[in-house]
mmCIF file of C-alpha atoms in Angstrom:
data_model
loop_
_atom_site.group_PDB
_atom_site.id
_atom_site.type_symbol
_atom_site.label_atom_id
_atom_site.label_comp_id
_atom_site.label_asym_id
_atom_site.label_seq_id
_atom_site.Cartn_x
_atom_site.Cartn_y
_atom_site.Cartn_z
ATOM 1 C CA UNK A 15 20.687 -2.559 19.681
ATOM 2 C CA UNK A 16 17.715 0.190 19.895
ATOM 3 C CA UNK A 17 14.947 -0.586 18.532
ATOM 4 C CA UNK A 18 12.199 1.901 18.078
ATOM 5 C CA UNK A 19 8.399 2.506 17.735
ATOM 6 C CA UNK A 20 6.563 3.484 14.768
ATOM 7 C CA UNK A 21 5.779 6.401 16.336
ATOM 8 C CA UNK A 22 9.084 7.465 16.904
ATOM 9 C CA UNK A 23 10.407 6.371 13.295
ATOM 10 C CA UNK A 24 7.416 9.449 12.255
ATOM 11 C CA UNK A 25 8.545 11.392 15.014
ATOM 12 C CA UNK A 26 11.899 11.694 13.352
ATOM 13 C CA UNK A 27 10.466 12.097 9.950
ATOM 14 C CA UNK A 28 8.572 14.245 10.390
ATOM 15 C CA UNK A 29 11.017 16.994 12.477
ATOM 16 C CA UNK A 30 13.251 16.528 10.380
ATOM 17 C CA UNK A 31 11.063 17.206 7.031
ATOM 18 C CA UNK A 32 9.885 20.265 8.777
ATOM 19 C CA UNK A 33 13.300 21.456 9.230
ATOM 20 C CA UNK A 34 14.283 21.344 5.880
ATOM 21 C CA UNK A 35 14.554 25.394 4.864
ATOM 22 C CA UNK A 36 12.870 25.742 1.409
ATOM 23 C CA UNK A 37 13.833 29.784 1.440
ATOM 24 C CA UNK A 38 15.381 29.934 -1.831
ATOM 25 C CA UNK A 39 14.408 32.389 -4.422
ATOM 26 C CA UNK A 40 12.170 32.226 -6.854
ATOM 27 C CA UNK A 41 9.395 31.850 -4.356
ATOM 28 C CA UNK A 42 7.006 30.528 -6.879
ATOM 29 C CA UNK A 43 9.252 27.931 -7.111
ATOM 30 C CA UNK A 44 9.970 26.564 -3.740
ATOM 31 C CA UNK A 45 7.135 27.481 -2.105
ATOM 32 C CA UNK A 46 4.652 25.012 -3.742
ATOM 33 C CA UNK A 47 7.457 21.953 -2.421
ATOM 34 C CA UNK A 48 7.202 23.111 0.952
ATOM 35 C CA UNK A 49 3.713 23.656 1.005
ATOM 36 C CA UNK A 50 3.420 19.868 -0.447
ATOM 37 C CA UNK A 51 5.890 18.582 2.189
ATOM 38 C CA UNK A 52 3.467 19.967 4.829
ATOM 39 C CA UNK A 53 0.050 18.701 3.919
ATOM 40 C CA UNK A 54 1.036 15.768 6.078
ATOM 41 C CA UNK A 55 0.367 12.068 5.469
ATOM 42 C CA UNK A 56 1.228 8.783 7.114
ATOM 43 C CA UNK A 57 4.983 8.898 5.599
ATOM 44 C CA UNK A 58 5.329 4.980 5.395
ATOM 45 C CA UNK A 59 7.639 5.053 2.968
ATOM 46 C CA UNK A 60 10.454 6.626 4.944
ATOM 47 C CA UNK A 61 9.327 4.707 8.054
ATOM 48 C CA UNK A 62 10.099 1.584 5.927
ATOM 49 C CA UNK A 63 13.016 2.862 5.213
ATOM 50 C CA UNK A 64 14.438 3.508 8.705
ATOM 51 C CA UNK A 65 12.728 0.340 9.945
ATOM 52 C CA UNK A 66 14.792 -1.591 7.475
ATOM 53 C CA UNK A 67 17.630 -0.006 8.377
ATOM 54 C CA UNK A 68 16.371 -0.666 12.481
ATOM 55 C CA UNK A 69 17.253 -4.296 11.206
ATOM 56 C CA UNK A 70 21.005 -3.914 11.229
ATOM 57 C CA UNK A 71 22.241 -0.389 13.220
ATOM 58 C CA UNK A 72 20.115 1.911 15.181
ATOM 59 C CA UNK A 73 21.912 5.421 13.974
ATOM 60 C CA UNK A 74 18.778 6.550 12.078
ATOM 61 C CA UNK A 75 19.483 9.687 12.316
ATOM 62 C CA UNK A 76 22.486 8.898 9.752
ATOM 63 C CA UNK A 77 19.861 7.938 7.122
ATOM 64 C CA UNK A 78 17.146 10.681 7.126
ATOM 65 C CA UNK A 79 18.578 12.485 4.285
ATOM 66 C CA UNK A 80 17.907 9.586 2.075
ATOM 67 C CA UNK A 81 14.508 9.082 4.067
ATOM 68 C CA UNK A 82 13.256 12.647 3.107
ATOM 69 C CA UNK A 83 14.403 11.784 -0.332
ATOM 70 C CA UNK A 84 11.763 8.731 -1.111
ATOM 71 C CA UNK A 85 8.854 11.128 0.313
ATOM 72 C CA UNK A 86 9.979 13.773 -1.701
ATOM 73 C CA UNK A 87 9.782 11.932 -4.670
ATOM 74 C CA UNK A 88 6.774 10.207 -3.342
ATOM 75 C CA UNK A 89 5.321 13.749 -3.417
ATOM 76 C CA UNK A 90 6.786 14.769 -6.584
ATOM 77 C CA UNK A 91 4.431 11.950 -7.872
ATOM 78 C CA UNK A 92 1.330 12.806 -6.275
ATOM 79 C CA UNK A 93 1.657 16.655 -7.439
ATOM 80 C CA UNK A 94 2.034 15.666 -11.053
ATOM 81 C CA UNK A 95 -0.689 12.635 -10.507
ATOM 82 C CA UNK A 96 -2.647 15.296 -9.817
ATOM 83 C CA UNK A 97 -2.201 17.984 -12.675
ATOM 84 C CA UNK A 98 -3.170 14.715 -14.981
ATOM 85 C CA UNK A 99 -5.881 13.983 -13.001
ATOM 86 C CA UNK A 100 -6.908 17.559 -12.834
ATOM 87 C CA UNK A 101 -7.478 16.796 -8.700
ATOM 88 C CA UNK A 102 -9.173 20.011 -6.851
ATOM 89 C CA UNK A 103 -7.920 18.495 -3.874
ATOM 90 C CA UNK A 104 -5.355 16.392 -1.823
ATOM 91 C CA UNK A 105 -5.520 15.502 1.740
ATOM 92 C CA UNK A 106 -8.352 18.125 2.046
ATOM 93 C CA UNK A 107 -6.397 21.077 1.032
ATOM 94 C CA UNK A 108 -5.835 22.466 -2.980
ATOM 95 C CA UNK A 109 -3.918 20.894 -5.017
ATOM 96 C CA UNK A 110 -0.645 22.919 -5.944
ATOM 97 C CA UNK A 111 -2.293 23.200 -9.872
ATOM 98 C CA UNK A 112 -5.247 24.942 -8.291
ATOM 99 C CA UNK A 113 -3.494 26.611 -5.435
ATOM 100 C CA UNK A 114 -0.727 28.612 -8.099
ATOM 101 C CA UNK A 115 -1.364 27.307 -11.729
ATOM 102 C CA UNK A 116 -0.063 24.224 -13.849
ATOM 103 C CA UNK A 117 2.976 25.730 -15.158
ATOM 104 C CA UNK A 118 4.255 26.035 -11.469
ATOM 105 C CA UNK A 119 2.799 22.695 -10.608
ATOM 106 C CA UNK A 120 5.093 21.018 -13.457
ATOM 107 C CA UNK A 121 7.947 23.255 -12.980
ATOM 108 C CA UNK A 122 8.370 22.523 -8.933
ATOM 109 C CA UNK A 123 7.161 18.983 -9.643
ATOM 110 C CA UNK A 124 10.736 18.885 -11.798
ATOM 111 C CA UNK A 125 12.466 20.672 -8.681
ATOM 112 C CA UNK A 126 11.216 18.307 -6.301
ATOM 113 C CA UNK A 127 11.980 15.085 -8.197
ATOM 114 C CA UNK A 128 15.828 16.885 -8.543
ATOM 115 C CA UNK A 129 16.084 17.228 -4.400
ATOM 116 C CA UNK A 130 14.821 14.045 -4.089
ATOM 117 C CA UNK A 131 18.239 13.141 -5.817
ATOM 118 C CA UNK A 132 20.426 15.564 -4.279
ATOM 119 C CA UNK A 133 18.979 14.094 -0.694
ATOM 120 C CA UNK A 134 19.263 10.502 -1.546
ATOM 121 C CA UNK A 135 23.193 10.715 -2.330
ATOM 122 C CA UNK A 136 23.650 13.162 0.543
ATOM 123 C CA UNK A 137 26.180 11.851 3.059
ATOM 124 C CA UNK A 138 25.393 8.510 1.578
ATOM 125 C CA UNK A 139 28.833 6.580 2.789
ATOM 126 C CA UNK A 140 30.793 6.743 -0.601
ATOM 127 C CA UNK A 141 30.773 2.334 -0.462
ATOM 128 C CA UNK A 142 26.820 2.072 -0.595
ATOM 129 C CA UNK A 143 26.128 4.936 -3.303
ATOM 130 C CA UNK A 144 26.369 3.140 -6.339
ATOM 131 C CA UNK A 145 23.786 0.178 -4.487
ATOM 132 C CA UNK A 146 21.383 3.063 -3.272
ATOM 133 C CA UNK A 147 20.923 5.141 -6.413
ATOM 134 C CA UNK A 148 20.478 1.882 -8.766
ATOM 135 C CA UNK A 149 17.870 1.064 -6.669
ATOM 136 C CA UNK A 150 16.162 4.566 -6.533
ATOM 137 C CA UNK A 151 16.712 5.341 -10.061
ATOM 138 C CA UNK A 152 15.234 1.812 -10.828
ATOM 139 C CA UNK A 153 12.348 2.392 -8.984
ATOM 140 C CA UNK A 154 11.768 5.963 -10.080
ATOM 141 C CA UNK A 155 11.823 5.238 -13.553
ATOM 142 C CA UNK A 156 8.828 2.228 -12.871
ATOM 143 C CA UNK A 157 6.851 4.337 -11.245
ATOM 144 C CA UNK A 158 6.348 6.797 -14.379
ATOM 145 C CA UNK A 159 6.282 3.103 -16.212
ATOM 146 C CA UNK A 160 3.244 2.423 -13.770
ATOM 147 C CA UNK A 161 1.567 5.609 -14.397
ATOM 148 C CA UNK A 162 1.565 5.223 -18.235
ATOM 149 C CA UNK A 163 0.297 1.978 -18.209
ATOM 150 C CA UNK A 164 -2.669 3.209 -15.596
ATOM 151 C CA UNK A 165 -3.691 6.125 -18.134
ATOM 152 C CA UNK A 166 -3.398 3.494 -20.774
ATOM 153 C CA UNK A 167 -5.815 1.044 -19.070
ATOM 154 C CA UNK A 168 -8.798 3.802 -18.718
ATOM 155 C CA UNK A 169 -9.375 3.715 -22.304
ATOM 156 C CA UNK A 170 -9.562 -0.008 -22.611
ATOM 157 C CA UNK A 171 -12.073 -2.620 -21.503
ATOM 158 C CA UNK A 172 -9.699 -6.261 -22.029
ATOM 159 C CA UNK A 173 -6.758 -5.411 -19.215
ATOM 160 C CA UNK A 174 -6.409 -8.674 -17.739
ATOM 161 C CA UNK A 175 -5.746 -9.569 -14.341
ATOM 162 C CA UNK A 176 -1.940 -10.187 -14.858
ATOM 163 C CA UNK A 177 -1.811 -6.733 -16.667
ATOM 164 C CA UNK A 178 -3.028 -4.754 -13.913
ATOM 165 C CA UNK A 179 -1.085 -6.702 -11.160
ATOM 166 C CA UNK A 180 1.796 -5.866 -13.344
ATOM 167 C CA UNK A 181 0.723 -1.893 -13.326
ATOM 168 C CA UNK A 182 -0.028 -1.191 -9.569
ATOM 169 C CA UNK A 183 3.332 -3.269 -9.069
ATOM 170 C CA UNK A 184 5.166 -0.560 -10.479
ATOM 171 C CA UNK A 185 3.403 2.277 -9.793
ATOM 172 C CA UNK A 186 2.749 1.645 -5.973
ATOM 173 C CA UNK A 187 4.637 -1.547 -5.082
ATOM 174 C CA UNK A 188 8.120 -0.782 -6.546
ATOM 175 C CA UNK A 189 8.945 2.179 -4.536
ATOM 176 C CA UNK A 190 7.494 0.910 -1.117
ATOM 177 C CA UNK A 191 9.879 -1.949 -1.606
ATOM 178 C CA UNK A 192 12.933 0.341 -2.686
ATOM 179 C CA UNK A 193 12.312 2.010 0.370
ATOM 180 C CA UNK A 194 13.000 -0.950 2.022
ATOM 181 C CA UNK A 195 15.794 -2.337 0.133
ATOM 182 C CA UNK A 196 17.738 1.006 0.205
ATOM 183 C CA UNK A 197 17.614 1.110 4.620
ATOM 184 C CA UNK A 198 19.075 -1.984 4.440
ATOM 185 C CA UNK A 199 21.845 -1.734 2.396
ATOM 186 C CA UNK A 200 22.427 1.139 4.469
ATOM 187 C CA UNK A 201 22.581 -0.616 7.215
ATOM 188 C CA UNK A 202 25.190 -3.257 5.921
ATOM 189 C CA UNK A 203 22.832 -5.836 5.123
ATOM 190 C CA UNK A 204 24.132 -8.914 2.522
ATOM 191 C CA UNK A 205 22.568 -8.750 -1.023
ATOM 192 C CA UNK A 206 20.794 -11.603 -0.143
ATOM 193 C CA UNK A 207 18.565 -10.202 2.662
ATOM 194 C CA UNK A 208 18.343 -6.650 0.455
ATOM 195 C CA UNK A 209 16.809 -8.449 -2.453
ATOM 196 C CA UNK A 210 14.010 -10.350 0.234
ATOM 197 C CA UNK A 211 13.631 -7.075 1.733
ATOM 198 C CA UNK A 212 12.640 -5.905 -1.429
ATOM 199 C CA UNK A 213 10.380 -8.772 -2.147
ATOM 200 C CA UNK A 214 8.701 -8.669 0.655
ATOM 201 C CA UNK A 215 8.073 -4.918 -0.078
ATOM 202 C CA UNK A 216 6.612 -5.885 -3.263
ATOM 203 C CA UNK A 217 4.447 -8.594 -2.039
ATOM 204 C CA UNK A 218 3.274 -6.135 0.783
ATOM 205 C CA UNK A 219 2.674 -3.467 -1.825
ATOM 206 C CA UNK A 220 0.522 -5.560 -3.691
ATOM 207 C CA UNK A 221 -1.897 -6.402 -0.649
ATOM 208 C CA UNK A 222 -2.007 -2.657 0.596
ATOM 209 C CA UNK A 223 -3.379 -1.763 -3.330
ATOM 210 C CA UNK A 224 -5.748 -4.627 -3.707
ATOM 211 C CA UNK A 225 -6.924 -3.853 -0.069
ATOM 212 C CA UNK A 226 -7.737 0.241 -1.531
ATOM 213 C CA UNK A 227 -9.627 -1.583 -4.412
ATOM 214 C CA UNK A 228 -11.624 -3.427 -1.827
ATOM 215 C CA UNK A 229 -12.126 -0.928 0.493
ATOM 216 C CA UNK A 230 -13.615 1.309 -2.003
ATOM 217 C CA UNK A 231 -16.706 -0.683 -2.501
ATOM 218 C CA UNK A 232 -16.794 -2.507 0.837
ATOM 219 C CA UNK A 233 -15.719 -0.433 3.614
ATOM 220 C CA UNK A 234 -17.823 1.636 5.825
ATOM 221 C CA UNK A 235 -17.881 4.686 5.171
ATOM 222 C CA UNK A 236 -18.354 6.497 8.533
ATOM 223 C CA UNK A 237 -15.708 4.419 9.615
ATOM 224 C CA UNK A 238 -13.237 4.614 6.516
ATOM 225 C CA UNK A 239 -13.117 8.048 6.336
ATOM 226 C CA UNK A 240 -14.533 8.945 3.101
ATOM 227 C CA UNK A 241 -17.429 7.805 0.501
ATOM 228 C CA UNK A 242 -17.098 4.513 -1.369
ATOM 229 C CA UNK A 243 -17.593 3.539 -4.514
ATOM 230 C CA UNK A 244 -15.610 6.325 -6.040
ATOM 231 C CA UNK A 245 -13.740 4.235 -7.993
ATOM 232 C CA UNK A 246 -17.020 2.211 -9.942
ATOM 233 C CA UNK A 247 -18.303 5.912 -10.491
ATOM 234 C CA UNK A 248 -15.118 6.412 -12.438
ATOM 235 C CA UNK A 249 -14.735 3.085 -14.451
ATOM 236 C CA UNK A 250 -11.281 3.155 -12.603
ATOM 237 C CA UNK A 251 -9.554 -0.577 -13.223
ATOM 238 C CA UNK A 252 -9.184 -1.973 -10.558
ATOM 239 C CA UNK A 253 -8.751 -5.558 -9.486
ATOM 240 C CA UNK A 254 -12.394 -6.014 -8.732
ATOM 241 C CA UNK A 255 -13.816 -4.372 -12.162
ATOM 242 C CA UNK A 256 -10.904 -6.374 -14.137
ATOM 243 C CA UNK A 257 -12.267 -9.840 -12.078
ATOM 244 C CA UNK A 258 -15.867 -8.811 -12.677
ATOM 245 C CA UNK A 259 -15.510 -8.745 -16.534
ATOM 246 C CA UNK A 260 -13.296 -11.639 -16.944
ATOM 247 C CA UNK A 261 -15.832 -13.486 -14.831
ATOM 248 C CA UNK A 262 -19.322 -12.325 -15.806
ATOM 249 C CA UNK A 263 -21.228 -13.662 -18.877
ATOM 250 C CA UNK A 264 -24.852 -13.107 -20.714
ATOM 251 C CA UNK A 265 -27.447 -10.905 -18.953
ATOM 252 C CA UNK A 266 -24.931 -10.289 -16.100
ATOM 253 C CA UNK A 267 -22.448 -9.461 -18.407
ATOM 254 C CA UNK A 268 -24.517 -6.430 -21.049
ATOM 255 C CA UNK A 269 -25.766 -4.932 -17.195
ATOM 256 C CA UNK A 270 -21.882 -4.461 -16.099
ATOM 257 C CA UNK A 271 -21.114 -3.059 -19.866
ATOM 258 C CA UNK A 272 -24.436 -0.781 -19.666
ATOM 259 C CA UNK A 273 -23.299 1.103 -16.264
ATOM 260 C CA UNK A 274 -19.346 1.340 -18.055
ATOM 261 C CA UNK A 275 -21.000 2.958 -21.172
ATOM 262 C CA UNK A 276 -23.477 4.942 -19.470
ATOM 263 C CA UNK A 277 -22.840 8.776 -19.950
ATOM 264 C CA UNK A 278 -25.211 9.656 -17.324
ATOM 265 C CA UNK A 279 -26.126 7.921 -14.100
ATOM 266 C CA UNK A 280 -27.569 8.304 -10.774
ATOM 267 C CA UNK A 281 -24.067 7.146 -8.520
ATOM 268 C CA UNK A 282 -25.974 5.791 -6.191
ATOM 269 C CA UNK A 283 -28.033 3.583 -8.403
ATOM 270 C CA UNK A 284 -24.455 2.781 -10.555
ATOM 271 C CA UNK A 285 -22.662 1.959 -7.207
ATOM 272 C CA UNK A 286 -25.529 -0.367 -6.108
ATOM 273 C CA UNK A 287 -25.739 -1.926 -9.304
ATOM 274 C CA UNK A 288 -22.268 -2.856 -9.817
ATOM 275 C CA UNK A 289 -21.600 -3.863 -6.064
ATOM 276 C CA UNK A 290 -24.607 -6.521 -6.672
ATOM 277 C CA UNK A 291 -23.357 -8.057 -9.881
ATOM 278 C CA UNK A 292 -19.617 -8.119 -7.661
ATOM 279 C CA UNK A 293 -21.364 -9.900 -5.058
ATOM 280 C CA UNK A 294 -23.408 -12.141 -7.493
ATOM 281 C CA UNK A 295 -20.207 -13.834 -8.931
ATOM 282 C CA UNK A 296 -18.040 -13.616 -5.606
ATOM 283 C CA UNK A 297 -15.333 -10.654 -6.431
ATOM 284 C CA UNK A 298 -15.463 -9.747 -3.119
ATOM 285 C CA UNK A 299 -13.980 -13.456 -1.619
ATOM 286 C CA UNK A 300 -11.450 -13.685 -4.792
ATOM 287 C CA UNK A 301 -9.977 -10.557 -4.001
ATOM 288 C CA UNK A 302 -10.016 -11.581 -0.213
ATOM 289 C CA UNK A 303 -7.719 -14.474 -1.125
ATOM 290 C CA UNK A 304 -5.235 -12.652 -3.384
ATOM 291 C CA UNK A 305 -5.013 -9.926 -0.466
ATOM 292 C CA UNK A 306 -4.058 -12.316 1.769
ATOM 293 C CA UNK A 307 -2.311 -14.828 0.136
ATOM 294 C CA UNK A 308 0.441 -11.778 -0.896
ATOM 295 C CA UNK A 309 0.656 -10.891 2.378
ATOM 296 C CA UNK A 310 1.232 -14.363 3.806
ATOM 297 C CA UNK A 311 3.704 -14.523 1.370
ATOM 298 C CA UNK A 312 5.280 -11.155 2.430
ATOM 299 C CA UNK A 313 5.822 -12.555 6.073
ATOM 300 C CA UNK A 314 7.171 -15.778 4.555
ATOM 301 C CA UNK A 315 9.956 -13.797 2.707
ATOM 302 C CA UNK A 316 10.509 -11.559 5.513
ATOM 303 C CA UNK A 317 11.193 -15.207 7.618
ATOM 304 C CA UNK A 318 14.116 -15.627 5.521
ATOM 305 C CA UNK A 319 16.092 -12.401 6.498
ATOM 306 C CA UNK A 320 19.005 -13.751 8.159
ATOM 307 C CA UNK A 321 18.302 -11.049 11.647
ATOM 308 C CA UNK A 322 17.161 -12.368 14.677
ATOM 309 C CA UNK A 323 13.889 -12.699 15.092
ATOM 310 C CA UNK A 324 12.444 -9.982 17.377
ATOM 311 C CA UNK A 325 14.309 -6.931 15.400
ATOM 312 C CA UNK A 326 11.381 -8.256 12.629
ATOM 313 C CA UNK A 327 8.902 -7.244 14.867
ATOM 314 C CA UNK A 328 8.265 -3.375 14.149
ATOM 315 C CA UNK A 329 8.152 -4.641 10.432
ATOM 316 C CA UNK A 330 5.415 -7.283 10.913
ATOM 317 C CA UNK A 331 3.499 -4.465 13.361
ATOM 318 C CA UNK A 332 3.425 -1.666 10.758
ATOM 319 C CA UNK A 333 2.694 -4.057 7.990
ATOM 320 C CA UNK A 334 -0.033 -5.427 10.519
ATOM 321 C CA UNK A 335 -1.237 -1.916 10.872
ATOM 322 C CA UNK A 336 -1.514 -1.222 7.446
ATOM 323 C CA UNK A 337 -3.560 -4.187 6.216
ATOM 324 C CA UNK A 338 -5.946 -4.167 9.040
ATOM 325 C CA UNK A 339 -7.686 -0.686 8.341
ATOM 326 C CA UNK A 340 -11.211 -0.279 9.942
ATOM 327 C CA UNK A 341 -13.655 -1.963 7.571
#
């Protein structure tokens, strides 16, 4: 059986997304979806998909259809993610709520999250449908669950730990793993190696997030790409914050809760002086050790697929890829 690169599983994506012909009139309609479809990105959650599928047949051409379908509604959730965050920008370029105006932003948000249907059952063989679209419709719906309970959390200081594991499980982890789950039961795998499929999705979801969280305050910036600390700026929940106030106590404690009440700040002076109190009472380490104890236990579950060996290879590589990001 084939087996292709990561490169080539893009490759494919990415022709093919860039063939699809978004001519139709209104204009102002599908203009905005195109023009979403082409800012780019890294596309992993198609290339999970085929890669999955890579387990069992090596016809991925068959499946692109439902491929294009999870980034469309990937990007259906960024452009509305960023009407409610009232972004200026995304991936360097305007948003489509600055770009044409929030009525069109909602309006071929709704279009886009309608193709992504209309692609997913698209020459899906009639035996796997009813499998495919559980699974995407599942997922779909706990990603808007996700979202809620993120715009929830910014207005409240107690989440816990287990509440926001919960959260970025379903609004990031969820449809990486569906992603997963729905190439293989394309490919004819059993139920049993779907469901670890999707497990090992979720655990691998889970890292990738915590890893973001980390990277924000850790990572080097001329290296990473862009500024850090963005997210201590904001107040943004995130597994470090949520550790830092279960964690901290007295003095330590009122200094954390001064910079999240403060109305106005120097960033760099907030940044520093929230990075020090993480470093004080070892967030850094803790969230080390979740990172990598949910992706040791994402391998584990992968172990268990019942393919040979070597076809798991491209998996572990991308995964490999994605967690190891230039600090």
């Amino acid at each position: 059986m084939k087996q292709y690169q990561d490169k080539q599983f893009l490759e494919q994506i990415q022709n093919y997304i860039g063939h699809l012909a978004y001519t139709h009139e209104p204009e102002d309609l599908y203009k905005p979806i195109e023009y979403v479809l082409g800012l780019g990105g890294k596309r992993i959650r198609p290339i999970l998909m085929l890669m999955a599928y890579n387990l069992y047949k090596d016809d991925i051409e068959s499946i692109l259809s439902q491929a294009a379908a999870i980034e469309t509604y990937h990007n259906f959730t960024l452009l509305h993610d960023d009407l409610m965050d009232n972004a200026d920008l995304r991936r360097n370029r305007p948003t489509v709520h600055k770009k044409w105006n929030e009525n069109t932003a909602i309006l071929s948000g709704d279009a886009m999250l309608i193709l992504s249907y209309q692609m997913m059952i698209n020459a899906c063989p009639h035996e796997y449908v009813g499998k495919v679209m559980e699974t995407f419709g599942k997922a779909a719906l706990e990603v808007c669950e996700g979202q809620q309970w993120d715009m929830d959390f910014e207005t409240r200081l107690d989440v816990s730990a287990d509440e926001y594991m919960k959260m970025i499980c379903l609004k990031t982890s969820v449809l990486l793993a569906a992603s997963l789950k729905i190439g293989a039961i394309l490919g004819g795998a059993s139920c049993e190696d779907a469901n670890l499929i999707y497990d090992f999705g979720i655990r691998m979801g889970l890292a990738f997030q915590l890893q973001d969280d980390y990277l924000d305050v850790y990572a080097d910036p001329n290296v990473f790409g862009k500024n850090i600390g963005g997210d201590i700026c904001s107040n943004k929940k995130t597994y470090m914050l949520i550790t830092a106030l279960e964690k901290t106590e007295g003095n330590e404690k009122n200094e954390l809760l001064y910079w999240l009440n403060a109305k106005t700040f120097d960033p760099a002076e907030k940044i520093k002086a929230v990075t020090d109190i993480y470093n004080n009472i070892g967030v850094p380490e803790i969230c080390l050790k979740k990172i990598n104890t949910l992706y040791d236990e994402g391998l584990e579950i992968l172990d268990k697929v019942s393919v040979a060996d070597y076809l798991k290879d491209n998996l572990r590589k991308f995964t490999g890829k994605l967690m190891n990001r230039s600090l």
